[in-house]
Every structure is written in C-alpha cells, then in structure tokens.
PQR file of N, CA, C, O and H, with PARSE charges and radii, in Angstrom:
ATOM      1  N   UNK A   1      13.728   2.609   3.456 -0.4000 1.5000
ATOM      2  CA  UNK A   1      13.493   1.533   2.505 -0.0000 2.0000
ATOM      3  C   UNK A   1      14.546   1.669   1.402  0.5500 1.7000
ATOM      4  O   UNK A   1      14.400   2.675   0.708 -0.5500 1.4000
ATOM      5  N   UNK A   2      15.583   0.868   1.089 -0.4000 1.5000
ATOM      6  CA  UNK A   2      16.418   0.808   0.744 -0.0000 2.0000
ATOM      7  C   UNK A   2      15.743   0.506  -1.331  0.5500 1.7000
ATOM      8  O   UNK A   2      14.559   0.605  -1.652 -0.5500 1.4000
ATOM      9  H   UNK A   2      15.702   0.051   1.653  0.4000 1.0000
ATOM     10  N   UNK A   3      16.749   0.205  -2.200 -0.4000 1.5000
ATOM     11  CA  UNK A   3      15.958   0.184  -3.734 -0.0000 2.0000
ATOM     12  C   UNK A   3      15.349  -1.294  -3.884  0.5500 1.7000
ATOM     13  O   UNK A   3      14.450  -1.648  -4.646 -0.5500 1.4000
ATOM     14  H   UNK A   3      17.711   0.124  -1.939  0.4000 1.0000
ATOM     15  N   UNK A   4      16.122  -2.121  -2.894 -0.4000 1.5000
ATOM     16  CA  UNK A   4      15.722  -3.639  -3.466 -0.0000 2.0000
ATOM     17  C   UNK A   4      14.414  -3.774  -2.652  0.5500 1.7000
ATOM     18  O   UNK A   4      13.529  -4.520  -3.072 -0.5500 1.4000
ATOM     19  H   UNK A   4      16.852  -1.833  -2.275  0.4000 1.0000
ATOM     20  N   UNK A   5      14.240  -2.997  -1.368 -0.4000 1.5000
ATOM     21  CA  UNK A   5      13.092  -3.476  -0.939 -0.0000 2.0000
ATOM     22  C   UNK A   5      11.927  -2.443  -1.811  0.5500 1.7000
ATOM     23  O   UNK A   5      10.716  -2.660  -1.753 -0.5500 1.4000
ATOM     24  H   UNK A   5      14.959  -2.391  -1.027  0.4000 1.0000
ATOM     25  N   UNK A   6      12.467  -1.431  -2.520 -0.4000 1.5000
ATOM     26  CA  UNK A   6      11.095  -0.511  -3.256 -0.0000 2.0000
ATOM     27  C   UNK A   6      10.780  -1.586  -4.176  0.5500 1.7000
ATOM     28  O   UNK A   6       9.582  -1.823  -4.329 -0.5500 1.4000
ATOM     29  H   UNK A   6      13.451  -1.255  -2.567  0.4000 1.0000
ATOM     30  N   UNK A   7      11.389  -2.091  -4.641 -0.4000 1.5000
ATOM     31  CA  UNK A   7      11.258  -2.777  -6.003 -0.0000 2.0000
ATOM     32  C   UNK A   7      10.390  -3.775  -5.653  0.5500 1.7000
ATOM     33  O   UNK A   7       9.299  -3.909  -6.207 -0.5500 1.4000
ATOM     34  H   UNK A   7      12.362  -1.898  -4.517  0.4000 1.0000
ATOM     35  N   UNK A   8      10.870  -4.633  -4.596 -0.4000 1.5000
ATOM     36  CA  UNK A   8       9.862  -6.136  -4.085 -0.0000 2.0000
ATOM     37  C   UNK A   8       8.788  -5.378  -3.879  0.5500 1.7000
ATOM     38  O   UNK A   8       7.781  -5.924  -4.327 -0.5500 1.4000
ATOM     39  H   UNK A   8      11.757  -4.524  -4.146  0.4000 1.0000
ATOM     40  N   UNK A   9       8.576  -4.283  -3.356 -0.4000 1.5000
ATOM     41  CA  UNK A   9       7.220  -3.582  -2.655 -0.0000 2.0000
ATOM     42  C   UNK A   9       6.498  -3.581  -3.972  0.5500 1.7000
ATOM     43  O   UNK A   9       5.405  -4.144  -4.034 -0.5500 1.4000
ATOM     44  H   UNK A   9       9.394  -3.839  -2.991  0.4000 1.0000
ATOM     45  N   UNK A  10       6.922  -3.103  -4.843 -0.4000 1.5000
ATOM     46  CA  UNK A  10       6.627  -2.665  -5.800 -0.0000 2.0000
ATOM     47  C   UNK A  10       5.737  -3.402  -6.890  0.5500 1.7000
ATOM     48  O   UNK A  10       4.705  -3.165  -7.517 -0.5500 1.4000
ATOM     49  H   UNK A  10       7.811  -2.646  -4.793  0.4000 1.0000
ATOM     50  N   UNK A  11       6.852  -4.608  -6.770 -0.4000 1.5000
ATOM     51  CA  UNK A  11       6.306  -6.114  -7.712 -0.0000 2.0000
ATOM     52  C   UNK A  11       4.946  -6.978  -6.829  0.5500 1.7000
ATOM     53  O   UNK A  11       4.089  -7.763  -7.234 -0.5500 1.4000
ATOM     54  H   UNK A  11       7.691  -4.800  -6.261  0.4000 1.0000
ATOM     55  N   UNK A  12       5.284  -6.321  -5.285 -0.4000 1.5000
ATOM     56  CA  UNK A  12       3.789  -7.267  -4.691 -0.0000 2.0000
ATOM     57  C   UNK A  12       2.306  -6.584  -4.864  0.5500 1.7000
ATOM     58  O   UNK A  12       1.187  -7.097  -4.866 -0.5500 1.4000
ATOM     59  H   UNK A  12       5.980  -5.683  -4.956  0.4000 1.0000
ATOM     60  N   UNK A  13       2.747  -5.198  -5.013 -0.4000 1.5000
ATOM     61  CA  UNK A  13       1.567  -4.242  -5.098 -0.0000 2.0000
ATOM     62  C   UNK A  13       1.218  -4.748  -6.625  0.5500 1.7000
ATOM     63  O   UNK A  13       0.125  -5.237  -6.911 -0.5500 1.4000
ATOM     64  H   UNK A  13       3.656  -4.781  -5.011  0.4000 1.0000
ATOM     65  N   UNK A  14       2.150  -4.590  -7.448 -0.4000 1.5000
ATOM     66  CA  UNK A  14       1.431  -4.588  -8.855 -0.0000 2.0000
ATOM     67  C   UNK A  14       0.386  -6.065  -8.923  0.5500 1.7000
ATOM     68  O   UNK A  14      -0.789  -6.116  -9.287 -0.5500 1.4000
ATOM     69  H   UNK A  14       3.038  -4.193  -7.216  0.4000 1.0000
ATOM     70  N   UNK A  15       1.124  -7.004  -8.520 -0.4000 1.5000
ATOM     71  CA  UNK A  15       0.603  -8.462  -7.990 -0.0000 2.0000
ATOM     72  C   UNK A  15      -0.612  -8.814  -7.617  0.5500 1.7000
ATOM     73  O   UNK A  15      -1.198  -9.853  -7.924 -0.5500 1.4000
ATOM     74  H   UNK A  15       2.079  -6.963  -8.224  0.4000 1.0000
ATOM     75  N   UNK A  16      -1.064  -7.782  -6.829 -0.4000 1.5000
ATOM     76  CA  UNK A  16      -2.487  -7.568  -6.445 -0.0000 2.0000
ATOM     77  C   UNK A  16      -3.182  -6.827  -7.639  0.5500 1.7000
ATOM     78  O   UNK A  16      -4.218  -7.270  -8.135 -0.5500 1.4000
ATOM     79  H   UNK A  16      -0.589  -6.939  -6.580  0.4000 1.0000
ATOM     80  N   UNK A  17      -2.556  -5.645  -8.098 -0.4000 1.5000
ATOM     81  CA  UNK A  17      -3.486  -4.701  -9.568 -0.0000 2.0000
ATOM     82  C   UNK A  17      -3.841  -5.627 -10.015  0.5500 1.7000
ATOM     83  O   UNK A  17      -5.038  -5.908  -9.972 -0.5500 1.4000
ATOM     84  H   UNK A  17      -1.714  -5.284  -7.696  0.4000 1.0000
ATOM     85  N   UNK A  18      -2.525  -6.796 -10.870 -0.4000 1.5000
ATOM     86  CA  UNK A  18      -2.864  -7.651 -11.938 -0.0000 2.0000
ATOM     87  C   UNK A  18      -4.161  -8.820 -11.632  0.5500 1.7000
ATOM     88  O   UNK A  18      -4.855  -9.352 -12.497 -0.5500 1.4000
ATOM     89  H   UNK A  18      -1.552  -6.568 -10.905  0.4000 1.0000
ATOM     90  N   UNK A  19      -4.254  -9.052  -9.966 -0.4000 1.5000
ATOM     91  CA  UNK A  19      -5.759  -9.844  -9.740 -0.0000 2.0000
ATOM     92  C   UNK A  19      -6.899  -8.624  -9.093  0.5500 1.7000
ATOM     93  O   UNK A  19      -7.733  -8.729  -8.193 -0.5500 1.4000
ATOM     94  H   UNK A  19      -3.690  -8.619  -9.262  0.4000 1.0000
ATOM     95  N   UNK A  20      -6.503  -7.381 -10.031 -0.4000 1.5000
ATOM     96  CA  UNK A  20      -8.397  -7.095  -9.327 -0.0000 2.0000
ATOM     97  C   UNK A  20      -8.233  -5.869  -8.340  0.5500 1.7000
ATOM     98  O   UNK A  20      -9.005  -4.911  -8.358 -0.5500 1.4000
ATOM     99  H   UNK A  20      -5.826  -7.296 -10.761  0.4000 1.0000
ATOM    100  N   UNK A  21      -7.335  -5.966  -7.620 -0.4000 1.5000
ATOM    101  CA  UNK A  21      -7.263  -5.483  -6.203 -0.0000 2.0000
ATOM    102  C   UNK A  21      -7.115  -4.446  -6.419  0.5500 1.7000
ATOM    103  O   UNK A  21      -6.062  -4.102  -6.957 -0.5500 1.4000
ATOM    104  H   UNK A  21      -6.708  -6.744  -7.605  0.4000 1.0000
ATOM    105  N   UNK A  22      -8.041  -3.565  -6.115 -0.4000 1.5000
ATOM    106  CA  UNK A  22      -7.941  -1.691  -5.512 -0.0000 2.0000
ATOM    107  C   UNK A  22      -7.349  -1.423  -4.598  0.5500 1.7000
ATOM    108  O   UNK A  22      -7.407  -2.262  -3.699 -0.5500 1.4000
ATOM    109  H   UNK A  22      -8.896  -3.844  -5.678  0.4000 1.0000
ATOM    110  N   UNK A  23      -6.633  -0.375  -4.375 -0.4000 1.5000
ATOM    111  CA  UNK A  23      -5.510   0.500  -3.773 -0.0000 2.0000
ATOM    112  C   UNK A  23      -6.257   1.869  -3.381  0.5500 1.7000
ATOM    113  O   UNK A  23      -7.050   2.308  -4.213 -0.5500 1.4000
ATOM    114  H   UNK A  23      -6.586   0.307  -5.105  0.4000 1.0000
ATOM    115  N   UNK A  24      -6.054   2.645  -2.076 -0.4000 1.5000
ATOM    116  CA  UNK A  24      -6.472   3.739  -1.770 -0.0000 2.0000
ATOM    117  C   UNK A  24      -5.121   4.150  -0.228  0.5500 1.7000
ATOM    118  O   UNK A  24      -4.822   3.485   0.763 -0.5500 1.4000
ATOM    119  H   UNK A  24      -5.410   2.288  -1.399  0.4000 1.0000
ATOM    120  N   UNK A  25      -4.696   5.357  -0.669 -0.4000 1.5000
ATOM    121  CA  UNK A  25      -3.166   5.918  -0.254 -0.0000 2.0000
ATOM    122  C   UNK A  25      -4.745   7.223   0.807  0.5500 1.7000
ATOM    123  O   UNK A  25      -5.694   7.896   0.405 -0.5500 1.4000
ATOM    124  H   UNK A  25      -4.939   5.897  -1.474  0.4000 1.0000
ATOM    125  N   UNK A  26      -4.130   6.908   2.210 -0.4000 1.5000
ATOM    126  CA  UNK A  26      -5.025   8.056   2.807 -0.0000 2.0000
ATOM    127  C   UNK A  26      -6.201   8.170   2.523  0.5500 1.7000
ATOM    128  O   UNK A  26      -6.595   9.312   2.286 -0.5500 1.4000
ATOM    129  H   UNK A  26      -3.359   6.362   2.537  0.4000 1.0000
ATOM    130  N   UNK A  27      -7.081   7.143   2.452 -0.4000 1.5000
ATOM    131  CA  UNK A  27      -8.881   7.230   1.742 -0.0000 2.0000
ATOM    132  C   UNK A  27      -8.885   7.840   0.190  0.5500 1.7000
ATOM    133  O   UNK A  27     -10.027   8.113  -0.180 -0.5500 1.4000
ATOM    134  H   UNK A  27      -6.760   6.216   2.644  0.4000 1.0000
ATOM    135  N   UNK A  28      -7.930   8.087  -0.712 -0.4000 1.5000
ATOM    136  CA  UNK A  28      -8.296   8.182  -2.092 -0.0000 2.0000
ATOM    137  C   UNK A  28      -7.215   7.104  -2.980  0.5500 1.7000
ATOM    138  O   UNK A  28      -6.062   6.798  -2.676 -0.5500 1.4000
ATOM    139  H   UNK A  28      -7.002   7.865  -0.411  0.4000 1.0000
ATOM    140  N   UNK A  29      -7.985   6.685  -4.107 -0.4000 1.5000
ATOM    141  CA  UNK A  29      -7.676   5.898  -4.624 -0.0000 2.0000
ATOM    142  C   UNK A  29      -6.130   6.778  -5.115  0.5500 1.7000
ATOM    143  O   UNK A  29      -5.889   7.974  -5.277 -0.5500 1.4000
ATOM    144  H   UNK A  29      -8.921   6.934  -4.354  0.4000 1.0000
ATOM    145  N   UNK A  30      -5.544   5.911  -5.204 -0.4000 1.5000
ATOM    146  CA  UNK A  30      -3.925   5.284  -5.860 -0.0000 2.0000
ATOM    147  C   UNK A  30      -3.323   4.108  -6.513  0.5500 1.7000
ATOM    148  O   UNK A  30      -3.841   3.002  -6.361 -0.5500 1.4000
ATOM    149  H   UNK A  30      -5.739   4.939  -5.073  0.4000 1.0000
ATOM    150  N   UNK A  31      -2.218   4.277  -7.262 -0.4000 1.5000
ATOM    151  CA  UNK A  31      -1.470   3.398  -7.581 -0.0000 2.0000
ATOM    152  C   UNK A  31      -0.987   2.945  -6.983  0.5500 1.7000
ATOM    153  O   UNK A  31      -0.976   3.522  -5.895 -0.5500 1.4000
ATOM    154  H   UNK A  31      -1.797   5.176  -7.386  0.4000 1.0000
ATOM    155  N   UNK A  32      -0.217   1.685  -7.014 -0.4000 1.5000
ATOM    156  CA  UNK A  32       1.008   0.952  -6.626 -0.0000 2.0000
ATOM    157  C   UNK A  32       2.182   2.130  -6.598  0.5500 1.7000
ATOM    158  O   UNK A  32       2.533   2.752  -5.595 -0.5500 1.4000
ATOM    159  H   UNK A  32      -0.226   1.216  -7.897  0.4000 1.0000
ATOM    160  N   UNK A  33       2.613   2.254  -7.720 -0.4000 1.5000
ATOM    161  CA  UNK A  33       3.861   3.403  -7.437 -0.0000 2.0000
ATOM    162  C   UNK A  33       3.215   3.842  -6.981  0.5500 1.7000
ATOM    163  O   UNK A  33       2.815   3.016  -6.160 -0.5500 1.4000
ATOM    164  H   UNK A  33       2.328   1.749  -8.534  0.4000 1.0000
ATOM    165  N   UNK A  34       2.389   5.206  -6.793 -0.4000 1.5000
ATOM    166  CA  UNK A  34       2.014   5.947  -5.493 -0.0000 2.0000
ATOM    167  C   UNK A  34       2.443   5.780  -4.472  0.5500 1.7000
ATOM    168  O   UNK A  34       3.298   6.456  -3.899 -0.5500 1.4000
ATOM    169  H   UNK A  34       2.714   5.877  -7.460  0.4000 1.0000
ATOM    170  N   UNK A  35       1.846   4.755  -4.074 -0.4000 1.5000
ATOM    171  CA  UNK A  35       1.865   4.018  -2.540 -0.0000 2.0000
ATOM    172  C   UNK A  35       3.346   3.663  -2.373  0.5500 1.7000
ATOM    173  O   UNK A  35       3.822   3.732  -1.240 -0.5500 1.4000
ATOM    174  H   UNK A  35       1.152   4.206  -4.539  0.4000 1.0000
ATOM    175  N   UNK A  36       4.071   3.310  -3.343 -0.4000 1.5000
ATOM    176  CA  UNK A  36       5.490   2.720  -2.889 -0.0000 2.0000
ATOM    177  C   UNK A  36       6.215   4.189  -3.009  0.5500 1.7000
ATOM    178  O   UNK A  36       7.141   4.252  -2.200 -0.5500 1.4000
ATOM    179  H   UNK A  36       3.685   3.254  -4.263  0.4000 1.0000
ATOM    180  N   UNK A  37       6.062   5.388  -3.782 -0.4000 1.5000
ATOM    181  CA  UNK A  37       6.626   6.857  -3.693 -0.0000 2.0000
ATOM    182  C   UNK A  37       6.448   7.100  -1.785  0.5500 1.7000
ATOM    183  O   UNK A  37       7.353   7.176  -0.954 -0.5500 1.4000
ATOM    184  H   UNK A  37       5.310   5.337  -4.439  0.4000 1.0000
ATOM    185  N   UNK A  38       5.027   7.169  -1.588 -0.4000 1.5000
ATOM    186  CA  UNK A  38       4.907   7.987  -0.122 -0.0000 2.0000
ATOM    187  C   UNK A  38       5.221   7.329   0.464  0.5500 1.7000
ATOM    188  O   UNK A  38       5.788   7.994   1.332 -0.5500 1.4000
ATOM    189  H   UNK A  38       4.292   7.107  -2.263  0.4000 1.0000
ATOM    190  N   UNK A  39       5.345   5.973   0.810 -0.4000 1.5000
ATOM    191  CA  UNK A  39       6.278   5.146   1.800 -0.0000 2.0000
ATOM    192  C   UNK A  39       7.375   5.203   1.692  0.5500 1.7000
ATOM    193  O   UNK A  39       8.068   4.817   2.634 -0.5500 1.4000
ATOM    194  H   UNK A  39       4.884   5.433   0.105  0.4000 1.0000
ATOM    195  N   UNK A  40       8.010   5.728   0.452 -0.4000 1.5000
ATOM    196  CA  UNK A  40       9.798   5.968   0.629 -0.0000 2.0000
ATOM    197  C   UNK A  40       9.425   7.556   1.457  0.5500 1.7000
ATOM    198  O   UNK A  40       9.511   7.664   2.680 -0.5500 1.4000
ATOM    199  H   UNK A  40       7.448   6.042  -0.313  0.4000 1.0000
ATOM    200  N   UNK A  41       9.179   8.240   0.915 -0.4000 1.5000
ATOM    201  CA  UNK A  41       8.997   9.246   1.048 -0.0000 2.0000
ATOM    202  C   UNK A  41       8.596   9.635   3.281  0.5500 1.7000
ATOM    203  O   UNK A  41       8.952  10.354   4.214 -0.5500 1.4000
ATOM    204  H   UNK A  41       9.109   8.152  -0.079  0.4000 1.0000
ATOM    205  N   UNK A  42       8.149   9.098   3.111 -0.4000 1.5000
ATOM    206  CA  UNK A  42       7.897   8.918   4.647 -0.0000 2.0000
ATOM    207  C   UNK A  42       8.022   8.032   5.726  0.5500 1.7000
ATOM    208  O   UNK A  42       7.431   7.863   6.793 -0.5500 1.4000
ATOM    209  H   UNK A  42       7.859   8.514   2.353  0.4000 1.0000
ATOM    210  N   UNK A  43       9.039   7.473   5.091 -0.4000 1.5000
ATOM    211  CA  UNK A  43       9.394   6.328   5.648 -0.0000 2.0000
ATOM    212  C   UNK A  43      10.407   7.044   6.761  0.5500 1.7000
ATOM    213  O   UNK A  43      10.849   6.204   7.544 -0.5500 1.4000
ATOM    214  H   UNK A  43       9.519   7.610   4.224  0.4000 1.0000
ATOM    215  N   UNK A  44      10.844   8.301   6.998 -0.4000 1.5000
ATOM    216  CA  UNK A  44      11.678   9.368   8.326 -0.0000 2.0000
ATOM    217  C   UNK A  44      10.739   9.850   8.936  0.5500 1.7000
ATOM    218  O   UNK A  44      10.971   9.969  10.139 -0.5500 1.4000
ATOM    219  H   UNK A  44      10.484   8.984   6.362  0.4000 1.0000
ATOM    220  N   UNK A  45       9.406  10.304   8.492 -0.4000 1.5000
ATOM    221  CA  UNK A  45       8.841  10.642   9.560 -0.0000 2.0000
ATOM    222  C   UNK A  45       7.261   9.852  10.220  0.5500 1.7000
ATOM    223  O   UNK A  45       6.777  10.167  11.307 -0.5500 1.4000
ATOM    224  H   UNK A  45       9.217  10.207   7.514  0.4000 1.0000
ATOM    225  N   UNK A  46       6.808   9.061   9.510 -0.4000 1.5000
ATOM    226  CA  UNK A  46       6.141   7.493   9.696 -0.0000 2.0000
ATOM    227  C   UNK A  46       6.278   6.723   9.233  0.5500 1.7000
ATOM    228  O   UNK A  46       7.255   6.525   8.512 -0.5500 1.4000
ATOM    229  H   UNK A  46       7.201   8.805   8.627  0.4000 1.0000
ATOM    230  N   UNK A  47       4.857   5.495   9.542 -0.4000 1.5000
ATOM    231  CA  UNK A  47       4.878   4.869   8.323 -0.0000 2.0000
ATOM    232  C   UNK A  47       3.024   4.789   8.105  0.5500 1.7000
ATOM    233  O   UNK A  47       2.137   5.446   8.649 -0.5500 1.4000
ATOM    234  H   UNK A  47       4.062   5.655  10.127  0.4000 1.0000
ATOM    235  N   UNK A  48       2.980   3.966   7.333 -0.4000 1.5000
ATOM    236  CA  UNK A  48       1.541   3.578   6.580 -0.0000 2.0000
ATOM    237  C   UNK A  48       1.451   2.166   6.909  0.5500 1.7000
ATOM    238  O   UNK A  48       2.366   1.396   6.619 -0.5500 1.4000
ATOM    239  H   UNK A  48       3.700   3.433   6.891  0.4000 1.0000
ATOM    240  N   UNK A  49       0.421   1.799   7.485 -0.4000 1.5000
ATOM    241  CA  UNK A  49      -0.132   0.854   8.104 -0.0000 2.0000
ATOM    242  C   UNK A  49      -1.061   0.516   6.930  0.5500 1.7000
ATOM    243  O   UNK A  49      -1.480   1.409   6.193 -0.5500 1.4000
ATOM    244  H   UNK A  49      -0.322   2.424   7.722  0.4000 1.0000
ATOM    245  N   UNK A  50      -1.409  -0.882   6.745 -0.4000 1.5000
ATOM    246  CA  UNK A  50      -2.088  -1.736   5.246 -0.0000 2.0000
ATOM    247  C   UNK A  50      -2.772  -2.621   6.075  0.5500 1.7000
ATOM    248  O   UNK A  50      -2.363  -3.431   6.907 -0.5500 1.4000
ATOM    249  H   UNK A  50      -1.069  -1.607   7.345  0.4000 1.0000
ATOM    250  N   UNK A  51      -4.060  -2.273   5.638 -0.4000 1.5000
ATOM    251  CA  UNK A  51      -5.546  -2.759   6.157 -0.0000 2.0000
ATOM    252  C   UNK A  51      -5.571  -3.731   4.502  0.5500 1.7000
ATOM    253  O   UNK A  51      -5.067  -3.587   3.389 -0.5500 1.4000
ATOM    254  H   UNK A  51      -4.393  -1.615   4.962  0.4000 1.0000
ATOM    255  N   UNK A  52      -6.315  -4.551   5.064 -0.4000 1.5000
ATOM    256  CA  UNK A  52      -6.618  -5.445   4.247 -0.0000 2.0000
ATOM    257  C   UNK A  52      -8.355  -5.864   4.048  0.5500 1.7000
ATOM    258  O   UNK A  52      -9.172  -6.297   4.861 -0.5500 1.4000
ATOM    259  H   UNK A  52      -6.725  -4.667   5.969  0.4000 1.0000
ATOM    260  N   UNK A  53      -8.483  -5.483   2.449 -0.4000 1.5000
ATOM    261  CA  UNK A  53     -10.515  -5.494   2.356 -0.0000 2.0000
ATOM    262  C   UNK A  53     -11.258  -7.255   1.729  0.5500 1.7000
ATOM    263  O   UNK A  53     -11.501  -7.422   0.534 -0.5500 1.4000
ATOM    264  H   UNK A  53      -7.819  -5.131   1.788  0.4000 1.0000
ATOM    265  N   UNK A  54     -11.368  -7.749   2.198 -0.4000 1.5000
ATOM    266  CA  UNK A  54     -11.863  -8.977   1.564 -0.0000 2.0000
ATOM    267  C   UNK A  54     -13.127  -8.882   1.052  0.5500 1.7000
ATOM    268  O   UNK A  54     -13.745  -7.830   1.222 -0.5500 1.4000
ATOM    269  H   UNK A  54     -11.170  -7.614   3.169  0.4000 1.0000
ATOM    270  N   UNK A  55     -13.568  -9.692   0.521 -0.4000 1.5000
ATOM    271  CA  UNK A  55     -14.979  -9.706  -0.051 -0.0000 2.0000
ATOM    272  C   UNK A  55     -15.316 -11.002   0.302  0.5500 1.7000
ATOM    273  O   UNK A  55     -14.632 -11.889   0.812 -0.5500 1.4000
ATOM    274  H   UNK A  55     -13.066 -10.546   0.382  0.4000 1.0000
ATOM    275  N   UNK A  56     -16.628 -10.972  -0.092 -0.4000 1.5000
ATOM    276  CA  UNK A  56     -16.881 -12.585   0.464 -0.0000 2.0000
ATOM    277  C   UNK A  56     -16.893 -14.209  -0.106  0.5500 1.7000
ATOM    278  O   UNK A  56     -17.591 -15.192   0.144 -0.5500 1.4000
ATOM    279  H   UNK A  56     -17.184 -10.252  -0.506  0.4000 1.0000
ATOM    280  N   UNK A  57     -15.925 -13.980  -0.857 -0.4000 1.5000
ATOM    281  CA  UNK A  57     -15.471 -15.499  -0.906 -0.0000 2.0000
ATOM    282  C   UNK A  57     -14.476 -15.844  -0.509  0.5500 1.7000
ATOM    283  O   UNK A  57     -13.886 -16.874  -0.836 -0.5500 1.4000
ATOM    284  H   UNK A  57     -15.359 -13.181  -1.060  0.4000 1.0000
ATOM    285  N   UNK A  58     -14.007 -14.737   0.544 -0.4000 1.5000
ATOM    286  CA  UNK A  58     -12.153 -13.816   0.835 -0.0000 2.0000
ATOM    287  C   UNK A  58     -11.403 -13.573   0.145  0.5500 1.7000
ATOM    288  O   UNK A  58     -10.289 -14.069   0.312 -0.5500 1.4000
ATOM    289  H   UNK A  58     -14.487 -13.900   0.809  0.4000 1.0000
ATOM    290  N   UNK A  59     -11.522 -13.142  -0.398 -0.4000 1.5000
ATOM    291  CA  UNK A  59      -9.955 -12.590  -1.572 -0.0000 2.0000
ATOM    292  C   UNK A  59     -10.155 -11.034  -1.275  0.5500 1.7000
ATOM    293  O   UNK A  59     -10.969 -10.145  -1.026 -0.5500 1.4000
ATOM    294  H   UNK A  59     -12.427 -12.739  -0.534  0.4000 1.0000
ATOM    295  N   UNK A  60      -8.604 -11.411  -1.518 -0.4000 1.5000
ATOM    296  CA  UNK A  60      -8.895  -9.456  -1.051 -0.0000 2.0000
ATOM    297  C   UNK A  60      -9.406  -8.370  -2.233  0.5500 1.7000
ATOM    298  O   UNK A  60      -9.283  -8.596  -3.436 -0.5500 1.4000
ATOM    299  H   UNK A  60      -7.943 -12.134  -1.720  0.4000 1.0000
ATOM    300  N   UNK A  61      -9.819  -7.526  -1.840 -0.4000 1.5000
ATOM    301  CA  UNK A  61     -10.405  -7.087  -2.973 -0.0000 2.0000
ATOM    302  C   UNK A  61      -9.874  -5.600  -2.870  0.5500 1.7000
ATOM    303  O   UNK A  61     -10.115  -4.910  -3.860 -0.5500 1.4000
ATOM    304  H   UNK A  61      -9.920  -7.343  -0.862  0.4000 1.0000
ATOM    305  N   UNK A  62      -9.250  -5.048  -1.920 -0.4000 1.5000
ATOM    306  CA  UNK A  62      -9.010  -3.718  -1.802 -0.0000 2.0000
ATOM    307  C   UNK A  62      -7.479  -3.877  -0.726  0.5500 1.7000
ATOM    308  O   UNK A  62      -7.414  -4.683   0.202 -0.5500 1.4000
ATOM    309  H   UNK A  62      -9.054  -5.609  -1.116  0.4000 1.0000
ATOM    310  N   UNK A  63      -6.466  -3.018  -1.078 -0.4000 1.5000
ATOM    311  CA  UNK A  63      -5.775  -2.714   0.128 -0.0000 2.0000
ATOM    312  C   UNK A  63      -5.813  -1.226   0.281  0.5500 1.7000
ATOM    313  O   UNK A  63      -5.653  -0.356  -0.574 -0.5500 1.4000
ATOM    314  H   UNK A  63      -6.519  -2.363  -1.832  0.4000 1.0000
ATOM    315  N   UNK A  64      -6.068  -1.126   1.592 -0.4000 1.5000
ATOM    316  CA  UNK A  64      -5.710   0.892   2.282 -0.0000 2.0000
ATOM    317  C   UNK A  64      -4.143   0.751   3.336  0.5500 1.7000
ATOM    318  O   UNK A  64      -3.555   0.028   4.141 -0.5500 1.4000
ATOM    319  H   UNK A  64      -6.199  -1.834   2.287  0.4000 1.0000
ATOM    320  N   UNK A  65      -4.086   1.841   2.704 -0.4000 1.5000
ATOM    321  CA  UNK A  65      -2.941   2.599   3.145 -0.0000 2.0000
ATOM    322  C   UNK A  65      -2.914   3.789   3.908  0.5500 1.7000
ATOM    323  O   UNK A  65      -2.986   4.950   3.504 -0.5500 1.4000
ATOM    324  H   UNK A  65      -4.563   2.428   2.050  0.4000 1.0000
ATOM    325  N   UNK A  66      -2.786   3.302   5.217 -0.4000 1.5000
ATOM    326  CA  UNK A  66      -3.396   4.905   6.190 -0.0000 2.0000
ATOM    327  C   UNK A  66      -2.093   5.226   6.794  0.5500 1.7000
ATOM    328  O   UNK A  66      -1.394   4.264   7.113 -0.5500 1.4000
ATOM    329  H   UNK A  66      -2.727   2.359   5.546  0.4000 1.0000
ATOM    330  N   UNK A  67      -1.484   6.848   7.085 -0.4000 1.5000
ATOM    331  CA  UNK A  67      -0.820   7.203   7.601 -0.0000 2.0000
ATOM    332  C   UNK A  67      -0.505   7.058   9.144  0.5500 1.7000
ATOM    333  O   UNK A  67      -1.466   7.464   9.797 -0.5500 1.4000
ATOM    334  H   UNK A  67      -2.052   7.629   6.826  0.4000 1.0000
ATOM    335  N   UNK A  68       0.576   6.591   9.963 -0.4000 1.5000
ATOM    336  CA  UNK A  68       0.378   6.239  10.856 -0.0000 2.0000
ATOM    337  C   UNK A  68       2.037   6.910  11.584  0.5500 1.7000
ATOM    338  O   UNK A  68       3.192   6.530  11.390 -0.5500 1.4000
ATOM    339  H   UNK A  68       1.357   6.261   9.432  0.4000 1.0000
ATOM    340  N   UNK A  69       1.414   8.150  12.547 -0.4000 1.5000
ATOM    341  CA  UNK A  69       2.099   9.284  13.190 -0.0000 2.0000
ATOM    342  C   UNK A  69       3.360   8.606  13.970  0.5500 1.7000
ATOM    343  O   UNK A  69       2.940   8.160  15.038 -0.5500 1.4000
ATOM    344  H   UNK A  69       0.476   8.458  12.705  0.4000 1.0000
ATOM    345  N   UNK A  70       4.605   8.396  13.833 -0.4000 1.5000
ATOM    346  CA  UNK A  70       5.504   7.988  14.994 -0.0000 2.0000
ATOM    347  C   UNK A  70       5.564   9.214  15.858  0.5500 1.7000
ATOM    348  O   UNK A  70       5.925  10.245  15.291 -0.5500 1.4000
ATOM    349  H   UNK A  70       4.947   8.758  12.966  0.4000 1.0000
ATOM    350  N   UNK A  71       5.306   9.267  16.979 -0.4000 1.5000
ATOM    351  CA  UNK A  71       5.197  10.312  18.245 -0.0000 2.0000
ATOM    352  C   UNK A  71       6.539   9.975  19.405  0.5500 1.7000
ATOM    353  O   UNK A  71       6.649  10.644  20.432 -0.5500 1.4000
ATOM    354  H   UNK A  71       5.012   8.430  17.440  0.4000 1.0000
TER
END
C-alpha cells in the first residue's frame, strides 16, 4: 500500500468514526489509524478482510477487520 492509498484508507475509515461506526482490528476494538498501521504493516505477509455490521435500519454500524493468512 503505497502513501496515497494509506491516506484515502485513512480518510474513508475516519468517514465512518465521524457517522457512529465502530472499528475492531482482530476482535478488539481499534482505531482507524490502527487499522490503516497493520494493513501497511502486513500488507507482505496478508491481508485483512472487512466484514461489514449493519443494524437495522442498515447503516453500518460496526466494521471488523480479521486477519486473513496468504498460504
């Protein structure tokens, strides 16, 4: 992940903070930077797959971030 794409990553995650939306990096809660650190960060030896939590009027209300093994 190169700087311009950390940065867009960066500005969409906060995007969601600013409406509401909870963040959890591996089942514990995190930040936006967080989440955009360990995806640079592991972006050589996986990646993190983004589940998406709605609630019920659909809006999302949560995104997870689970580690996901390249084999």
């Amino acid at each position: 992940m190169n700087t311009e794409e950390q940065i867009n990553f960066l500005v969409e995650l906060q995007s969601y903070a600013n409406r509401g939306v909870t963040f959890r990096l591996r089942n514990k809660p995190a930040t936006p930077e967080e989440i955009v650190k360990a995806c640079v960060i592991e972006d050589k030896h996986g990646n993190y797959m983004r589940d998406y939590i709605w609630d019920d009027e659909g809006e999302v209300r949560e995104l997870r971030f689970d580690k996901v093994i390249n084999r």
